[in-house]
Coordinates of C-alpha atoms in Angstrom, one line a residue:
Chain A
M1 CA -85.5 23.4 36.9
L2 CA -82.7 21.3 37.2
I3 CA -82.2 18.0 34.9
R4 CA -79.7 15.6 36.2
H5 CA -77.8 13.8 33.3
A6 CA -76.2 10.8 34.2
P7 CA -72.5 11.0 33.0
R8 CA -71.5 9.8 29.9
F9 CA -68.9 7.4 31.8
T10 CA -67.6 7.3 35.0
A11 CA -64.2 7.3 36.1
S12 CA -63.4 3.5 36.3
E13 CA -64.4 2.9 32.5
I14 CA -61.3 6.0 31.5
T15 CA -58.2 3.8 30.4
D16 CA -55.1 4.2 32.5
P17 CA -52.9 6.4 30.5
N18 CA -49.5 4.2 31.3
L19 CA -52.1 1.0 29.5
Y20 CA -52.4 3.2 26.2
L21 CA -48.9 4.3 26.4
S22 CA -47.7 0.9 26.6
R23 CA -49.9 -0.5 24.3
R24 CA -48.9 2.5 21.5
E25 CA -45.1 1.4 22.6
L26 CA -46.5 -2.6 21.8
I27 CA -47.8 -1.4 18.0
S28 CA -44.8 0.4 17.4
R29 CA -42.1 -2.1 18.6
A30 CA -44.1 -4.6 16.7
A31 CA -43.5 -2.4 13.6
A32 CA -39.9 -1.5 14.2
L33 CA -39.7 -5.3 14.3
A34 CA -41.6 -6.1 11.0
L35 CA -39.4 -3.7 9.3
A36 CA -36.0 -4.8 10.6
P37 CA -35.8 -8.3 11.3
S38 CA -32.5 -8.6 11.4
L39 CA -32.2 -6.4 14.7
S40 CA -33.9 -8.9 16.5
S41 CA -32.5 -9.3 20.2
A42 CA -29.9 -12.0 19.4
A43 CA -28.5 -10.1 17.0
T44 CA -28.4 -6.7 19.0
P45 CA -24.7 -6.3 20.2
A46 CA -23.7 -5.4 23.5
T47 CA -23.3 -1.8 22.8
P48 CA -25.3 -0.2 19.9
A49 CA -23.9 1.9 17.4
L50 CA -23.7 5.2 19.3
Q51 CA -23.5 8.3 17.6
A52 CA -20.0 10.3 17.6
L53 CA -19.5 13.1 19.9
S54 CA -16.6 15.8 19.7
A55 CA -14.7 17.3 22.2
T56 CA -11.5 19.1 22.6
R57 CA -8.8 16.7 24.7
N58 CA -8.0 18.9 28.0
A59 CA -4.7 17.5 28.7
A60 CA -4.1 19.6 32.0
F61 CA -6.9 17.3 33.1
S62 CA -5.6 14.3 31.1
L63 CA -3.7 11.1 32.7
S64 CA -1.3 10.2 29.8
E65 CA -2.4 6.4 30.8
T66 CA -3.7 4.5 28.0
P67 CA -7.4 4.0 28.3
T68 CA -9.2 1.0 29.2
K69 CA -10.4 -0.9 26.6
F70 CA -13.9 0.4 25.1
E71 CA -15.2 -3.6 25.1
A72 CA -14.1 -3.7 28.6
A73 CA -15.6 -0.4 29.8
T74 CA -19.1 -1.2 28.6
T75 CA -19.3 -5.0 29.5
Y76 CA -17.8 -4.8 33.1
N77 CA -20.1 -2.1 34.8
N78 CA -21.8 -1.5 38.3
F79 CA -25.3 -0.1 37.9
Y80 CA -27.7 -1.8 39.5
E81 CA -30.8 -0.6 38.1
F82 CA -29.9 -3.4 35.7
G83 CA -29.0 -5.8 38.3
V84 CA -25.9 -6.9 40.2
N85 CA -24.0 -8.6 38.5
K86 CA -21.1 -6.7 35.9
D87 CA -22.8 -8.0 32.9
D88 CA -26.0 -7.1 33.6
P89 CA -26.1 -3.4 32.4
S90 CA -24.8 -4.5 28.9
R91 CA -27.1 -7.2 28.5
L92 CA -30.2 -5.5 29.9
G93 CA -29.1 -2.1 29.1
H94 CA -31.4 -1.6 25.8
T95 CA -34.8 -0.6 28.0
L96 CA -33.2 2.7 29.0
R97 CA -34.5 5.3 26.4
P98 CA -32.0 8.3 26.8
R99 CA -34.5 10.1 24.4
P100 CA -36.6 12.4 25.2
W101 CA -34.9 13.2 28.2
T102 CA -35.0 16.1 30.8
V103 CA -32.5 17.1 33.7
Q104 CA -34.4 19.2 36.6
V105 CA -32.3 21.5 38.4
D106 CA -33.6 23.2 41.5
G107 CA -33.5 23.8 45.3
F108 CA -31.7 26.2 46.7
V109 CA -31.5 28.4 43.5
N110 CA -32.1 31.7 42.2
K111 CA -33.1 30.5 38.5
P112 CA -34.1 26.8 38.6
K113 CA -34.9 25.3 35.1
T114 CA -35.3 22.1 33.4
F115 CA -32.8 21.5 30.7
D116 CA -33.9 19.3 27.5
I117 CA -30.5 16.8 27.2
D118 CA -29.8 18.4 23.8
E119 CA -29.8 21.7 25.5
L120 CA -27.6 20.6 27.6
I121 CA -24.7 19.1 25.7
R122 CA -24.6 22.2 23.5
L123 CA -25.2 24.4 26.8
F124 CA -21.0 24.8 27.5
P125 CA -18.2 23.7 24.9
L126 CA -17.6 19.9 25.8
E127 CA -14.2 18.4 26.9
E128 CA -12.5 15.2 26.7
R129 CA -10.7 14.3 30.1
V130 CA -8.8 11.1 30.8
Y131 CA -9.7 9.9 34.2
S132 CA -8.9 7.2 36.3
L133 CA -12.4 5.6 37.7
R134 CA -11.7 3.5 41.0
C135 CA -14.2 0.9 42.3
V136 CA -15.0 0.5 45.7
E137 CA -14.3 -3.3 45.1
A138 CA -10.8 -2.5 44.3
W139 CA -10.8 -2.5 40.0
S140 CA -10.0 0.4 38.2
M141 CA -9.9 2.0 34.4
V142 CA -8.7 4.4 32.8
I143 CA -11.6 6.3 30.7
P144 CA -11.8 9.2 28.4
W145 CA -14.9 11.1 29.2
I146 CA -16.8 13.5 27.6
G147 CA -18.8 16.6 29.4
F148 CA -18.4 20.1 31.2
P149 CA -17.4 21.3 34.6
L150 CA -20.8 20.7 36.9
A151 CA -19.8 23.9 38.2
S152 CA -20.5 25.9 35.0
L153 CA -24.0 24.7 35.4
L154 CA -24.6 25.4 38.8
K155 CA -23.0 28.9 37.9
R156 CA -25.9 29.0 35.7
V157 CA -29.1 28.4 38.0
E158 CA -27.2 30.8 40.8
P159 CA -27.0 28.9 44.3
T160 CA -28.5 30.7 46.8
G161 CA -26.3 31.2 50.4
Q162 CA -28.6 28.6 51.7
A163 CA -27.5 25.6 49.1
K164 CA -24.8 23.4 51.2
F165 CA -25.0 20.2 49.1
V166 CA -25.8 19.1 46.2
E167 CA -28.1 16.0 45.6
F168 CA -28.1 13.5 42.3
T169 CA -31.3 11.4 41.6
T170 CA -31.3 9.1 38.7
L171 CA -34.1 8.4 36.9
L172 CA -37.2 6.2 38.6
D173 CA -38.7 3.8 35.8
P174 CA -39.1 0.2 36.8
N175 CA -39.9 -0.2 32.8
Q176 CA -36.3 0.8 31.8
F177 CA -34.4 -0.1 34.6
P178 CA -35.9 -3.7 35.1
A179 CA -33.8 -4.5 38.8
Q180 CA -36.4 -1.5 40.3
K181 CA -38.9 -3.8 40.0
P182 CA -39.8 -5.7 43.4
G183 CA -38.6 -9.5 43.2
F184 CA -39.1 -12.2 45.4
F185 CA -40.7 -11.1 48.9
G186 CA -40.5 -7.9 48.2
F187 CA -36.9 -7.9 48.0
S188 CA -34.7 -5.2 46.2
S189 CA -31.2 -4.6 46.3
L190 CA -31.3 -0.7 47.1
D191 CA -34.1 1.7 48.0
W192 CA -35.2 3.6 44.5
P193 CA -34.3 5.6 43.4
Y194 CA -30.6 5.8 43.3
V195 CA -29.5 9.2 45.0
E196 CA -26.1 10.2 45.9
G197 CA -24.5 13.6 46.9
L198 CA -21.7 16.2 47.4
R199 CA -20.9 19.0 49.4
L200 CA -21.4 21.7 47.3
D201 CA -17.2 22.9 47.2
E202 CA -17.0 19.4 46.0
A203 CA -19.7 19.6 43.1
T204 CA -18.1 22.9 42.0
H205 CA -14.6 21.6 41.8
P206 CA -12.8 22.0 38.4
L207 CA -12.4 18.2 38.3
T208 CA -16.0 17.6 39.0
L209 CA -17.3 16.7 35.5
L210 CA -21.2 16.3 34.4
T211 CA -20.6 14.0 31.7
V212 CA -22.2 13.3 28.3
G213 CA -20.1 10.9 26.6
M214 CA -16.8 8.4 26.6
Y215 CA -14.4 7.3 24.0
G216 CA -15.6 9.8 21.3
K217 CA -19.1 9.0 21.8
V218 CA -22.3 9.5 23.6
L219 CA -22.9 7.6 27.0
P220 CA -23.7 3.9 26.0
N221 CA -26.9 2.7 28.6
Q222 CA -25.0 1.1 30.8
N223 CA -22.4 3.3 31.1
G224 CA -25.3 6.0 32.7
A225 CA -26.7 7.5 29.1
P226 CA -27.7 9.9 28.8
V227 CA -25.9 12.2 31.6
R228 CA -24.2 11.3 34.4
V229 CA -21.8 12.8 37.0
V230 CA -18.0 11.9 37.5
I231 CA -15.9 12.4 40.2
P232 CA -12.6 11.0 39.6
W233 CA -11.2 11.2 43.6
K234 CA -14.1 9.3 44.8
Y235 CA -15.1 5.3 44.7
G236 CA -17.3 5.0 41.6
F237 CA -20.6 4.6 43.0
K238 CA -20.2 8.2 44.2
S239 CA -20.3 9.2 40.4
A240 CA -24.5 9.0 39.7
K241 CA -25.6 7.7 36.3
S242 CA -28.8 8.5 34.1
I243 CA -29.3 11.5 36.4
V244 CA -33.4 13.4 36.0
R245 CA -32.5 15.7 39.0
I246 CA -30.0 18.0 40.1
R247 CA -31.1 19.9 43.7
L248 CA -29.2 22.3 45.3
V249 CA -29.8 21.2 49.2
S250 CA -28.9 22.6 52.6
E251 CA -28.6 19.1 54.5
Q252 CA -26.4 16.5 53.5
P253 CA -28.3 14.2 51.2
R254 CA -29.0 10.3 52.4
T255 CA -27.5 8.1 49.9
A256 CA -28.9 5.0 48.5
W257 CA -25.6 3.3 48.9
E258 CA -25.4 4.8 53.0
K259 CA -29.1 3.6 53.2
A260 CA -28.2 0.3 52.5
A261 CA -24.8 -0.1 54.3
P262 CA -23.4 2.7 56.1
Q263 CA -20.7 1.5 58.1
E264 CA -19.6 -0.1 54.1
Y265 CA -20.1 3.1 52.0
G266 CA -20.2 6.7 53.9
F267 CA -21.2 10.0 52.3
Y268 CA -17.6 11.2 51.5
S269 CA -16.3 7.7 50.1
N270 CA -12.9 9.4 48.9
V271 CA -10.3 6.4 47.7
N272 CA -8.3 6.0 50.2
P273 CA -5.4 3.1 50.6
A274 CA -5.2 3.6 54.3
V275 CA -9.1 3.4 55.2
S276 CA -10.1 -0.4 54.6
H277 CA -13.6 -1.1 53.4
P278 CA -14.8 -3.4 56.4
R279 CA -14.4 -6.6 54.7
W280 CA -11.6 -6.2 52.2
S281 CA -8.4 -4.1 51.9
Q282 CA -8.3 -0.6 49.8
A283 CA -4.4 -0.7 49.6
D284 CA -4.2 -1.9 46.2
E285 CA -6.4 -2.0 43.1
R286 CA -6.4 -4.1 39.8
R287 CA -6.5 -2.3 36.9
I288 CA -8.7 -3.8 34.2
G289 CA -6.2 -5.3 31.8
E290 CA -3.5 -5.7 34.3
F291 CA -2.2 -8.8 35.9
R292 CA -0.6 -7.2 38.7
R293 CA -2.4 -5.5 41.4
R294 CA -0.8 -1.7 41.7
P295 CA -1.0 0.4 44.7
T296 CA -4.0 2.4 45.3
L297 CA -3.3 6.3 45.8
P298 CA -4.8 8.6 47.9
F299 CA -7.7 10.3 46.6
N300 CA -7.2 8.2 43.5
G301 CA -4.1 10.2 42.4
Y302 CA -5.8 13.8 42.8
A303 CA -4.2 14.4 46.1
D304 CA -2.8 17.8 44.9
Q305 CA -6.1 19.2 43.4
V306 CA -8.4 18.2 46.4
A307 CA -6.8 17.0 49.3
S308 CA -7.3 20.3 50.5
L309 CA -10.9 20.3 50.4
Y310 CA -10.8 17.8 53.4
A311 CA -8.1 19.9 55.4
G312 CA -8.6 19.3 59.1
M313 CA -10.8 16.3 58.8
D314 CA -10.6 13.2 59.9
L315 CA -10.8 10.6 56.9
K316 CA -11.0 7.9 59.0
K317 CA -14.2 9.3 60.7
H318 CA -15.5 10.8 57.5
Y319 CA -14.6 7.8 55.2
Chain B
M1 CA -27.1 -51.9 42.0
T2 CA -25.2 -53.3 39.2
R3 CA -21.5 -52.9 38.8
P4 CA -21.9 -51.5 35.0
A5 CA -24.4 -48.9 36.5
R6 CA -22.6 -48.0 39.2
L7 CA -19.7 -47.5 37.0
A8 CA -22.0 -45.3 34.8
L9 CA -23.2 -43.4 37.4
K10 CA -19.4 -42.7 38.4
A11 CA -18.2 -41.8 34.8
F12 CA -21.2 -39.3 35.0
V13 CA -19.7 -37.6 38.0
W14 CA -16.6 -37.5 36.7
F15 CA -18.2 -36.0 33.9
V16 CA -20.4 -33.2 35.3
C17 CA -17.5 -32.4 37.8
L18 CA -15.1 -32.0 35.1
A19 CA -17.2 -29.9 32.7
P20 CA -16.9 -26.9 34.6
L21 CA -13.4 -27.0 34.5
A22 CA -13.1 -27.9 30.3
L23 CA -15.2 -24.9 30.1
L24 CA -13.4 -22.4 31.8
A25 CA -10.3 -23.7 30.0
Y26 CA -12.2 -23.1 26.6
R27 CA -13.2 -19.8 27.8
A28 CA -9.5 -19.3 28.4
W29 CA -8.3 -20.6 25.4
T30 CA -10.7 -18.2 23.4
D31 CA -10.7 -14.7 25.6
D32 CA -13.8 -15.2 26.9
L33 CA -13.3 -14.6 30.6
G34 CA -14.6 -10.9 30.8
A35 CA -12.9 -7.6 31.5
N36 CA -11.3 -8.9 34.7
P37 CA -10.3 -12.7 34.1
I38 CA -8.8 -13.5 37.7
S39 CA -12.1 -12.3 39.6
F40 CA -14.2 -14.7 37.1
I41 CA -12.0 -17.5 37.5
T42 CA -11.7 -17.1 41.1
N43 CA -15.6 -16.6 41.4
T44 CA -16.2 -19.7 39.1
L45 CA -14.0 -21.8 41.0
G46 CA -15.6 -20.9 44.0
D47 CA -19.2 -21.3 43.1
W48 CA -18.4 -25.3 41.8
T49 CA -16.7 -26.1 44.9
L50 CA -19.5 -24.8 46.8
R51 CA -22.1 -26.5 44.6
I52 CA -20.2 -30.1 44.8
L53 CA -19.5 -29.6 48.6
L54 CA -23.3 -29.3 48.9
A55 CA -24.1 -32.1 46.3
S56 CA -21.6 -34.9 48.5
L57 CA -23.5 -33.6 51.6
A58 CA -26.5 -34.1 49.7
M59 CA -26.1 -38.2 49.3
T60 CA -26.8 -38.9 52.5
P61 CA -30.5 -36.9 52.9
L62 CA -30.9 -38.7 49.4
R63 CA -30.7 -42.1 51.4
I64 CA -32.7 -41.1 54.1
V65 CA -35.7 -39.3 52.3
F66 CA -35.9 -41.8 49.6
G67 CA -34.3 -45.0 50.6
L68 CA -32.0 -44.9 47.9
S69 CA -28.4 -46.9 48.6
W70 CA -26.8 -46.0 45.4
P71 CA -26.2 -41.9 46.2
I72 CA -23.6 -43.2 48.9
A73 CA -21.4 -44.9 46.5
L74 CA -20.7 -41.3 45.4
R75 CA -20.1 -39.3 48.3
R76 CA -16.4 -39.8 48.1
L77 CA -15.9 -38.8 45.0
L78 CA -18.1 -35.8 45.1
G79 CA -15.8 -35.1 48.2
L80 CA -12.5 -35.1 46.5
F81 CA -13.5 -32.9 43.3
A82 CA -15.2 -30.4 45.8
F83 CA -11.5 -30.6 47.5
A84 CA -9.8 -30.3 44.3
Y85 CA -12.0 -27.4 43.3
V86 CA -11.4 -25.5 46.7
C87 CA -7.7 -26.2 46.1
L88 CA -8.0 -24.5 42.4
H89 CA -9.6 -21.6 43.9
F90 CA -6.9 -21.0 46.7
A91 CA -4.2 -21.5 43.9
V92 CA -5.9 -19.0 41.9
W93 CA -6.0 -16.2 44.8
S94 CA -3.0 -16.9 46.1
V95 CA -1.0 -16.9 42.7
L96 CA -3.0 -15.3 39.9
D97 CA -4.4 -12.6 42.5
F98 CA -1.8 -12.0 44.7
F99 CA 1.1 -13.2 43.1
F100 CA 2.5 -15.1 46.5
D101 CA 2.5 -12.0 48.5
W102 CA 2.4 -14.0 51.7
P103 CA 2.5 -11.4 53.8
R104 CA -0.4 -9.7 52.5
M105 CA -2.6 -12.8 52.0
W106 CA -2.0 -13.7 56.0
A107 CA -3.1 -10.3 56.7
D108 CA -6.5 -10.6 54.9
I109 CA -6.8 -14.7 56.3
V110 CA -6.3 -13.0 60.1
K111 CA -8.3 -9.7 59.2
R112 CA -11.0 -10.1 56.7
P113 CA -13.7 -12.6 58.3
Y114 CA -15.0 -13.9 54.8
I115 CA -11.4 -15.0 54.2
T116 CA -10.8 -16.5 57.9
M117 CA -14.0 -18.7 56.9
G118 CA -13.0 -19.3 53.3
M119 CA -9.6 -21.0 55.0
L120 CA -11.4 -22.6 57.6
A121 CA -13.5 -24.5 55.0
L122 CA -10.3 -25.4 53.2
L123 CA -8.5 -26.5 55.9
S124 CA -11.2 -28.7 57.2
L125 CA -11.7 -30.3 54.1
L126 CA -7.5 -31.4 54.3
P127 CA -7.8 -34.6 56.9
L128 CA -10.8 -35.6 54.9
A129 CA -9.0 -35.6 51.5
A130 CA -6.3 -37.5 53.3
T131 CA -7.9 -40.2 55.2
S132 CA -10.1 -40.8 52.1
T133 CA -8.5 -44.0 51.2
A134 CA -9.7 -47.3 52.3
G135 CA -6.3 -47.9 54.1
M136 CA -7.1 -45.1 55.9
I137 CA -10.4 -46.0 57.0
R138 CA -9.1 -48.9 58.1
R139 CA -6.4 -47.5 60.0
L140 CA -8.4 -45.1 62.0
G141 CA -11.2 -47.9 62.4
A142 CA -14.4 -46.7 61.3
R143 CA -15.9 -45.4 64.2
N144 CA -13.2 -42.7 64.7
W145 CA -13.3 -42.1 60.5
T146 CA -17.3 -41.2 60.7
R147 CA -16.4 -39.0 63.8
L148 CA -13.4 -37.1 61.7
H149 CA -15.0 -36.9 58.6
R150 CA -18.3 -35.1 60.6
L151 CA -15.8 -32.1 59.6
A152 CA -17.7 -31.8 56.1
Y153 CA -20.2 -30.3 58.1
V154 CA -17.8 -27.7 59.2
A155 CA -16.4 -26.9 56.1
A156 CA -20.1 -26.5 54.2
V157 CA -21.2 -24.1 57.0
C158 CA -17.8 -22.2 56.5
A159 CA -17.9 -22.2 52.8
V160 CA -21.3 -20.8 53.0
V161 CA -20.5 -18.0 55.4
H162 CA -17.8 -17.3 53.4
Y163 CA -20.0 -16.6 50.3
L164 CA -22.5 -14.5 52.6
W165 CA -19.8 -12.2 54.0
L166 CA -18.5 -11.5 51.0
A167 CA -21.5 -10.7 49.0
K168 CA -22.5 -7.2 48.2
V169 CA -25.9 -5.9 49.1
G170 CA -28.3 -7.5 46.5
V171 CA -26.5 -10.5 45.4
K172 CA -28.8 -13.4 46.2
E173 CA -26.9 -16.5 45.3
P174 CA -25.1 -16.9 48.8
Y175 CA -29.1 -17.2 50.3
W176 CA -29.8 -20.1 48.1
Y177 CA -26.8 -21.8 48.9
A178 CA -27.6 -21.4 52.8
V179 CA -31.0 -22.4 52.3
A180 CA -29.8 -25.2 50.7
L181 CA -27.9 -26.4 53.6
V182 CA -30.1 -25.9 56.3
V183 CA -32.2 -28.5 54.4
L184 CA -29.8 -31.0 54.3
L185 CA -28.8 -30.4 57.5
G186 CA -32.3 -30.4 58.7
V187 CA -32.6 -33.7 57.2
R188 CA -30.2 -35.2 58.9
G189 CA -31.0 -33.6 62.3
W190 CA -34.6 -34.9 62.1
E191 CA -33.4 -38.4 61.5
W192 CA -30.8 -38.2 64.4
S193 CA -33.7 -37.0 66.7
R194 CA -36.0 -39.9 65.5
R195 CA -33.1 -42.6 65.8
M196 CA -32.4 -41.2 69.7
T197 CA -36.5 -41.3 70.7
R198 CA -36.2 -44.7 68.9
R199 CA -33.3 -45.8 71.0
R200 CA -34.7 -44.3 74.0
R201 CA -37.9 -46.4 73.7
A202 CA -36.3 -49.2 72.9
R203 CA -34.1 -48.8 76.3
A204 CA -37.2 -47.9 78.4
E205 CA -38.6 -51.4 76.9
T206 CA -35.7 -53.3 77.8
T207 CA -35.2 -52.0 81.5
T208 CA -38.4 -51.4 82.9
P209 CA -41.0 -53.9 83.6
R210 CA -44.6 -53.7 81.4
V211 CA -46.8 -51.8 83.5
G212 CA -49.4 -52.0 80.7
S213 CA -49.1 -55.6 79.9
R214 CA -49.7 -56.4 83.6
A215 CA -53.0 -54.4 84.0
E216 CA -54.3 -56.3 80.6
N217 CA -53.5 -59.6 82.1
P218 CA -54.8 -58.9 86.0
L219 CA -54.6 -62.7 87.1
S220 CA -51.0 -63.5 86.1

């Protein structure tokens, strides 16, 4: 005989894991606050103490210019996940939790793998490279990055013949990135998550740096902790921050900025003084910390190394 | 409104309009202009130009909607402050930003629509500032002067469009200014159309015989 028991609880009675996790977080934060009253938000500096990261300077890949002041490089940022203003990332960056963190590397590869961030940092010898960073908004900085060539990582996962492009995806989490929450009338600056992409030959170029630190320390949150990419001959927005996934694909990825304003931000977005942004000239730039504008160089000064990647291409069309 | 009250009101406007400049000077003095000081100064001066310009355009609607008369006394002062701020904004652009590189600036004025709009706003404020004195009102005649000073609307529209076109994706502020401008111009439009219908009705009453009144009084 079949005896039917009423279920001991219904599905609706099960606490949503997000709810009890956030409750846990609340308790632990309250405890932390009680234990460390001096760390109240008002006293928190723009950039909390960062762990030092040792790396060997790669002189062949480094500019001889004096780097931009650390203070400037960590308070004047474009990181739309925190907001559209330059000081939003440093003011609001504390909500991002760069540990624990994993980076999924998959797509058209023989050995897809999800790397823990600390594993990733130890995977290859870290190099320091002083690159110039040219923002599409006509300002620039000189930054000593720490990382290793993205090519090393890609080689390890063995891209297959179908892999033609590399797609980078930034973390999607409105609890950590406040500007990912929809605002008034569902208004959002970009279509989240932030997606960027490179052609495979661009991604495996020796200049393309998978970056985990800067100025001798781990990456500050506002600069894309815990791992970002740096492509010095392209406008800054191509260098995706806080990456959670690197996917090898056969089609050209649709990037977040292409979706938002395709006539202004093309897939290639190589630094090019001859091709204006539709609304302003790219002929010159202001190096942060300098008074006079300086001329912008083709490929941001890296033409000798990368111009051959685009041989035969019309760079006015493929902007 | 008594004379001391009007003076106090004007002093208040002076204070509010000069405070942003004082703050900017203080921040420059204490090296607190951020990583890109020239851009910060340019943007701050542009913001305040727009705010003060819209404030000057808000005075007439205040009278229309709330029947207040004192806002009209502040219109010229606010307009002149807006002009002062736009001059500073332009000076910082041409001196600090482009350091007298006139060919380059001219190329931008012609080629970049948002800069064209900004220049148009500045140019339309110029004759207004030049004819802001009582003597000029007398010389031009009230009617011509009023007509000329409608350029304030052109300046405000150009200034708001200038901001809309220069702002990057996701920046919301220019839309708030646009909404404010639409409301301010809307109040005037509403008042204007009301005046027009009243005038038309008045004209109709004086020129055509009153059919209704005759019907009311069939014996006349």
